[in-house]
CSV table of N, CA, C and O in Angstrom, one decimal:
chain,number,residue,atom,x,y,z
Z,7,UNK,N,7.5,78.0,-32.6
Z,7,UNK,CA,7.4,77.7,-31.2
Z,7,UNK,C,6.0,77.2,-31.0
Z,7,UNK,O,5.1,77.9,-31.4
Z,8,UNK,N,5.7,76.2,-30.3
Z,8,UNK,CA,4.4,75.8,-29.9
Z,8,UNK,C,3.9,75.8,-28.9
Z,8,UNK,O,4.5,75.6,-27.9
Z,9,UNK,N,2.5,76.0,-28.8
Z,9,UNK,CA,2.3,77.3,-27.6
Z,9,UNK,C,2.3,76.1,-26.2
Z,9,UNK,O,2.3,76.8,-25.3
Z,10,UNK,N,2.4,75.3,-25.9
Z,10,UNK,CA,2.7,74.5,-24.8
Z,10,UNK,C,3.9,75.1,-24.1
Z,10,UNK,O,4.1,75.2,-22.9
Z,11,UNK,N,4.8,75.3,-25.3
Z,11,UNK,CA,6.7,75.6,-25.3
Z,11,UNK,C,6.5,77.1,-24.0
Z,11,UNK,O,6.8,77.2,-22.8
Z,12,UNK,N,5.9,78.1,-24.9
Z,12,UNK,CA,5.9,79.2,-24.1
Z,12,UNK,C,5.2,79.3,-23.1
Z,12,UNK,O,5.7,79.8,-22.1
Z,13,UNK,N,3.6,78.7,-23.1
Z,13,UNK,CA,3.0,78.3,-21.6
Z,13,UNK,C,4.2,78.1,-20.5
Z,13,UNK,O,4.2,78.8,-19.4
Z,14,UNK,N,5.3,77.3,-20.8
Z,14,UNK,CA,5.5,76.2,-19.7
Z,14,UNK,C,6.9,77.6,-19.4
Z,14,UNK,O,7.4,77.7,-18.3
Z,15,UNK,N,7.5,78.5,-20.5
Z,15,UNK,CA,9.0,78.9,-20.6
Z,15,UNK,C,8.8,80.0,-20.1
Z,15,UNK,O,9.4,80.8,-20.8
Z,16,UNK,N,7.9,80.7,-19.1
Z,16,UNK,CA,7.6,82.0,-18.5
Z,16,UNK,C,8.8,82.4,-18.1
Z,16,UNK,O,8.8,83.6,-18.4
Z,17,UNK,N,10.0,82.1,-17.4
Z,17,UNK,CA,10.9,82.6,-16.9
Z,17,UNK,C,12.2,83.1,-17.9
Z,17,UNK,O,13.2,83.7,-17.5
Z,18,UNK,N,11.8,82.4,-19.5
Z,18,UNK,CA,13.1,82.5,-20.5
Z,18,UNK,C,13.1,84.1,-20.9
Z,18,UNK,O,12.1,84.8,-21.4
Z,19,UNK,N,14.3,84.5,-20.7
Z,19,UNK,CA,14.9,85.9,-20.7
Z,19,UNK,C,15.8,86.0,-22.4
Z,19,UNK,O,15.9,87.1,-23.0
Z,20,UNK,N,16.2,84.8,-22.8
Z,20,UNK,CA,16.7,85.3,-24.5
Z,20,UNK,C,16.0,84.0,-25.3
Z,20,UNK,O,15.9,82.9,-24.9
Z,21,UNK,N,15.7,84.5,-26.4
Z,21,UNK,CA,15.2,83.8,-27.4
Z,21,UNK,C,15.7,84.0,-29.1
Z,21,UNK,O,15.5,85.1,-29.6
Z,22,UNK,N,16.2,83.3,-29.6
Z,22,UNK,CA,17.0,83.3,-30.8
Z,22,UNK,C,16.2,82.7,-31.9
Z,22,UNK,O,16.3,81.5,-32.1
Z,23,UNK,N,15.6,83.3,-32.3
Z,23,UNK,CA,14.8,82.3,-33.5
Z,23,UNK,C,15.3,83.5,-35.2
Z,23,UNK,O,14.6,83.9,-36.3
Z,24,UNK,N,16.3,83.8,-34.9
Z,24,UNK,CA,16.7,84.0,-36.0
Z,24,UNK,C,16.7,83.2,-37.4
Z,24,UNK,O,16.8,82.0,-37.3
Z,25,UNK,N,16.6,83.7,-38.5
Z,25,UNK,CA,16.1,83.0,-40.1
Z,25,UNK,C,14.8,81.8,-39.5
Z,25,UNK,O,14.8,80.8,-40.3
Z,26,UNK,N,14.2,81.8,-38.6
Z,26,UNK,CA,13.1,81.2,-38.5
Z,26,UNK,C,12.0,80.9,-38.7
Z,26,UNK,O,10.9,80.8,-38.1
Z,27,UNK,N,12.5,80.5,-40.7
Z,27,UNK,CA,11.1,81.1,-41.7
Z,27,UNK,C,9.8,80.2,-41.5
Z,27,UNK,O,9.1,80.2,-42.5
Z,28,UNK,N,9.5,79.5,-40.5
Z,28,UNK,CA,7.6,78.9,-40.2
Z,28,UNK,C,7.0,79.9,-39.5
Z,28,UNK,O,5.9,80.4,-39.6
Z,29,UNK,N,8.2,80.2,-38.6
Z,29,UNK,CA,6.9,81.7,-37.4
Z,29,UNK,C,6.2,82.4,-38.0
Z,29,UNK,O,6.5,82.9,-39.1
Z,30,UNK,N,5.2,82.6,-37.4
Z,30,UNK,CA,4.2,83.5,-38.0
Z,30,UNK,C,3.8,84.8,-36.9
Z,30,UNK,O,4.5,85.2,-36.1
Z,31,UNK,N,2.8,85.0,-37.2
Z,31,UNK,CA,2.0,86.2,-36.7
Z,31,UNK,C,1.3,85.7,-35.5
Z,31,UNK,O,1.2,86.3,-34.4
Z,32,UNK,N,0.7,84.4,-35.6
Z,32,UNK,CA,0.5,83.8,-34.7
Z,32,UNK,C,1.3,83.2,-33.1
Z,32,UNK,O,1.3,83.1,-31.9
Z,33,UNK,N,1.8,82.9,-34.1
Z,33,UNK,CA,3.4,82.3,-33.0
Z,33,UNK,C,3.9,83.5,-32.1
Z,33,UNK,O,3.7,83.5,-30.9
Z,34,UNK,N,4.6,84.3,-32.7
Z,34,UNK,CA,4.5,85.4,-32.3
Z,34,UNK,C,3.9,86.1,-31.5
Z,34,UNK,O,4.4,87.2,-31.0
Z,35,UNK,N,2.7,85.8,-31.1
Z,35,UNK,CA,1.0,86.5,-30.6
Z,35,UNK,C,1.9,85.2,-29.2
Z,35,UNK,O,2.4,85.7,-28.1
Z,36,UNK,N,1.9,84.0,-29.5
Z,36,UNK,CA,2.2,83.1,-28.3
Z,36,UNK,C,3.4,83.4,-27.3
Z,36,UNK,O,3.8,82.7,-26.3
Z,37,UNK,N,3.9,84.4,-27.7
Z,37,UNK,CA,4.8,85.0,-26.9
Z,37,UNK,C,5.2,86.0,-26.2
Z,37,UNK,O,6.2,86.5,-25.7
Z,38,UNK,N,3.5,86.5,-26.1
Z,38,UNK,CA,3.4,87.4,-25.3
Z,38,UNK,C,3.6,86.6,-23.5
Z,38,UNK,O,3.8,87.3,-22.5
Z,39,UNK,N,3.6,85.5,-23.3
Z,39,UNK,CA,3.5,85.3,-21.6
Z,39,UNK,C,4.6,85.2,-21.5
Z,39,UNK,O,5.0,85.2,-20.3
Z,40,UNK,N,6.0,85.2,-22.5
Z,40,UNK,CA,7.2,85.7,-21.8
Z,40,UNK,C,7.3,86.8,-21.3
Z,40,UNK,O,7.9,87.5,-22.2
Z,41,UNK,N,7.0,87.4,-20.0
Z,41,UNK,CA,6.8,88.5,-19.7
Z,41,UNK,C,8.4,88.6,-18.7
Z,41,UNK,O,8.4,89.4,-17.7
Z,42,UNK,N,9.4,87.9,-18.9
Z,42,UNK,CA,10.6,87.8,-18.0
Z,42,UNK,C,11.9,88.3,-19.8
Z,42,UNK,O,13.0,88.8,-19.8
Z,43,UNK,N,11.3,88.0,-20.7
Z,43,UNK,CA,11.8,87.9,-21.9
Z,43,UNK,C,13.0,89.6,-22.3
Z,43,UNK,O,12.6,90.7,-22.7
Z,44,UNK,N,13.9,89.3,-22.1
Z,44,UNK,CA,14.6,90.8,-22.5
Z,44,UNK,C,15.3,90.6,-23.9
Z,44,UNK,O,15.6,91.5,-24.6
Z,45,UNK,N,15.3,89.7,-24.1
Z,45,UNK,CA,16.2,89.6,-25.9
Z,45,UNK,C,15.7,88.8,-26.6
Z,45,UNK,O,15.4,87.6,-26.3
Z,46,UNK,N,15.6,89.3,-27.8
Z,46,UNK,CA,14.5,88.5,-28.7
Z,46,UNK,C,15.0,88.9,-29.8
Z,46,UNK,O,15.2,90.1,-30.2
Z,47,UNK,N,15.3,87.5,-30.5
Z,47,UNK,CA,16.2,88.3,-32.3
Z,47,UNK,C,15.1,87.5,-32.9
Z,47,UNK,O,14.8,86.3,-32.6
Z,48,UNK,N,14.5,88.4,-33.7
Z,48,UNK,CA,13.6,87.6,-35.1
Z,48,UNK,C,14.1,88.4,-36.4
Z,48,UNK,O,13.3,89.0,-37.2
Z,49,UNK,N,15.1,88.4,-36.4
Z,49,UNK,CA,15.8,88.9,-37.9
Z,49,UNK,C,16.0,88.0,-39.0
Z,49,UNK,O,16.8,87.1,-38.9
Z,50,UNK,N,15.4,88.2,-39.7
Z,50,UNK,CA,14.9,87.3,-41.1
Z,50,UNK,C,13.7,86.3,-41.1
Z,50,UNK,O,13.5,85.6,-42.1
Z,51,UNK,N,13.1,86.4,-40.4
Z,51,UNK,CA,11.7,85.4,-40.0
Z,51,UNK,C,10.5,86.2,-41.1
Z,51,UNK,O,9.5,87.0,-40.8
Z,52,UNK,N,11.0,85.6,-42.5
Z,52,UNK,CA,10.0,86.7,-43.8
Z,52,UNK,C,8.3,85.9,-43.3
Z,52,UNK,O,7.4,86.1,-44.2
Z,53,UNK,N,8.1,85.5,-42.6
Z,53,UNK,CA,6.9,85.3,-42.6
Z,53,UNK,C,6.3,86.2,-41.2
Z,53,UNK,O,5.2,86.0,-40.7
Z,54,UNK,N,6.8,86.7,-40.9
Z,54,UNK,CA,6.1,87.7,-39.9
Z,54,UNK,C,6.5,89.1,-40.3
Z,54,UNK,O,7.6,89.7,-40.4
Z,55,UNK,N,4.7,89.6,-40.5
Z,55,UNK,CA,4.5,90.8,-41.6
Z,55,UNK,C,4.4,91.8,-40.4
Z,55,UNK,O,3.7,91.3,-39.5
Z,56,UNK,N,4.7,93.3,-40.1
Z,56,UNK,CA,5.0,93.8,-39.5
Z,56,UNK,C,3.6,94.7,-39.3
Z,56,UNK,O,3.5,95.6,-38.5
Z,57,UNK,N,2.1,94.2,-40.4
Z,57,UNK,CA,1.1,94.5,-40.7
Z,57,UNK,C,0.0,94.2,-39.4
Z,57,UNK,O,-0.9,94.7,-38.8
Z,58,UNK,N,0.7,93.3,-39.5
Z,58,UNK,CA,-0.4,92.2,-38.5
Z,58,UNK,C,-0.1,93.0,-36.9
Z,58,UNK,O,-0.9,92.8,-36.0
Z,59,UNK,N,0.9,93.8,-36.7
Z,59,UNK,CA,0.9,94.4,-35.4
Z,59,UNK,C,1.0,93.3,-34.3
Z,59,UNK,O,0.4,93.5,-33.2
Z,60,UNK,N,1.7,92.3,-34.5
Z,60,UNK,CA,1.9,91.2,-33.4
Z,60,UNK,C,3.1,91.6,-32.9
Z,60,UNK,O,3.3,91.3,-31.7
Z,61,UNK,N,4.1,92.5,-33.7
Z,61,UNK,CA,5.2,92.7,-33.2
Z,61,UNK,C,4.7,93.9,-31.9
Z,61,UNK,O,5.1,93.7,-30.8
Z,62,UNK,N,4.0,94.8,-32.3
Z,62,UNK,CA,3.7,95.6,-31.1
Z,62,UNK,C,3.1,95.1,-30.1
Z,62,UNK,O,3.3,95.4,-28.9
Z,63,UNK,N,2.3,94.3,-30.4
Z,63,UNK,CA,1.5,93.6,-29.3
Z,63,UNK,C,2.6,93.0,-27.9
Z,63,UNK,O,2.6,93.1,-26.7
Z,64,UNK,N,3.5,92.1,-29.2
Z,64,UNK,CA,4.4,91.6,-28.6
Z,64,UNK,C,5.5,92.6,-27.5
Z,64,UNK,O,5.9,92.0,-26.5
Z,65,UNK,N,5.9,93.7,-27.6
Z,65,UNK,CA,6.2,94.9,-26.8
Z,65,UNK,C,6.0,95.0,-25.9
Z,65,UNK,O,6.8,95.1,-25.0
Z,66,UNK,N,4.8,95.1,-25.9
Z,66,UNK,CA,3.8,96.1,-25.3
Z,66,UNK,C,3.5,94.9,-23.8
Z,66,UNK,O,3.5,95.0,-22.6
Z,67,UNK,N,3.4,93.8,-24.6
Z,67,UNK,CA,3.2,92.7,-23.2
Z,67,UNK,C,4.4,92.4,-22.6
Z,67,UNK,O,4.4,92.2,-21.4
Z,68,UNK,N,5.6,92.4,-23.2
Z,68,UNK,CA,7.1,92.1,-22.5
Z,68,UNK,C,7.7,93.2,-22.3
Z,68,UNK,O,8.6,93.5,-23.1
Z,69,UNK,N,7.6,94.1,-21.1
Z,69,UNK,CA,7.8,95.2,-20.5
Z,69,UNK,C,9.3,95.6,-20.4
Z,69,UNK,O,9.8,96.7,-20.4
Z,70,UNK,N,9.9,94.0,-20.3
Z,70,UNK,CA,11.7,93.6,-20.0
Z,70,UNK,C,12.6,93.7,-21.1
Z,70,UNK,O,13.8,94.0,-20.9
Z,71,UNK,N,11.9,93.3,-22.6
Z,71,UNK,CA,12.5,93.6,-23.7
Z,71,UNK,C,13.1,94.5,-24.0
Z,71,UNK,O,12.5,95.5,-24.2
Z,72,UNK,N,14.9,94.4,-24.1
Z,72,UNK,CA,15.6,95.1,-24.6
Z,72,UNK,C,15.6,95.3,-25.8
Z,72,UNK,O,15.4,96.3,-26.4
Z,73,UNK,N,15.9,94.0,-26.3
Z,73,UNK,CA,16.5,93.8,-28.2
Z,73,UNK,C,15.8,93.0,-28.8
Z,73,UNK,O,16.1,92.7,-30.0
């Protein structure tokens, strides 16, 4: 996803980037301003390492996130 994409998609509530092996840790970090965001599959995306704590970041900023 490129960060223009999510700047502009503040109001997108599901996102499917399933087997989405480019994302990264980075990308991921870019999706913290979906703050409307409740469903979020990143299942199989081997390049985002669970090390990097983007996934919590990511949480922690989208308050709405169910899944």
């Amino acid at each position: 996803i490129e960060f223009h994409t999510a700047q502009k998609q503040k109001e997108l509530k599901i996102l499917d980037l399933w087997r989405c092996h480019s994302i990264t840790a980075k990308g991921i970090l870019q999706l913290c301003n979906l703050n409307q965001l409740t469903d979020l599959d990143l299942g199989w995306c081997n390049n985002v390492l669970a090390m990097t704590e983007c996934i919590q970041t990511l949480v922690s900023s989208c308050n709405q996130l169910q899944r």
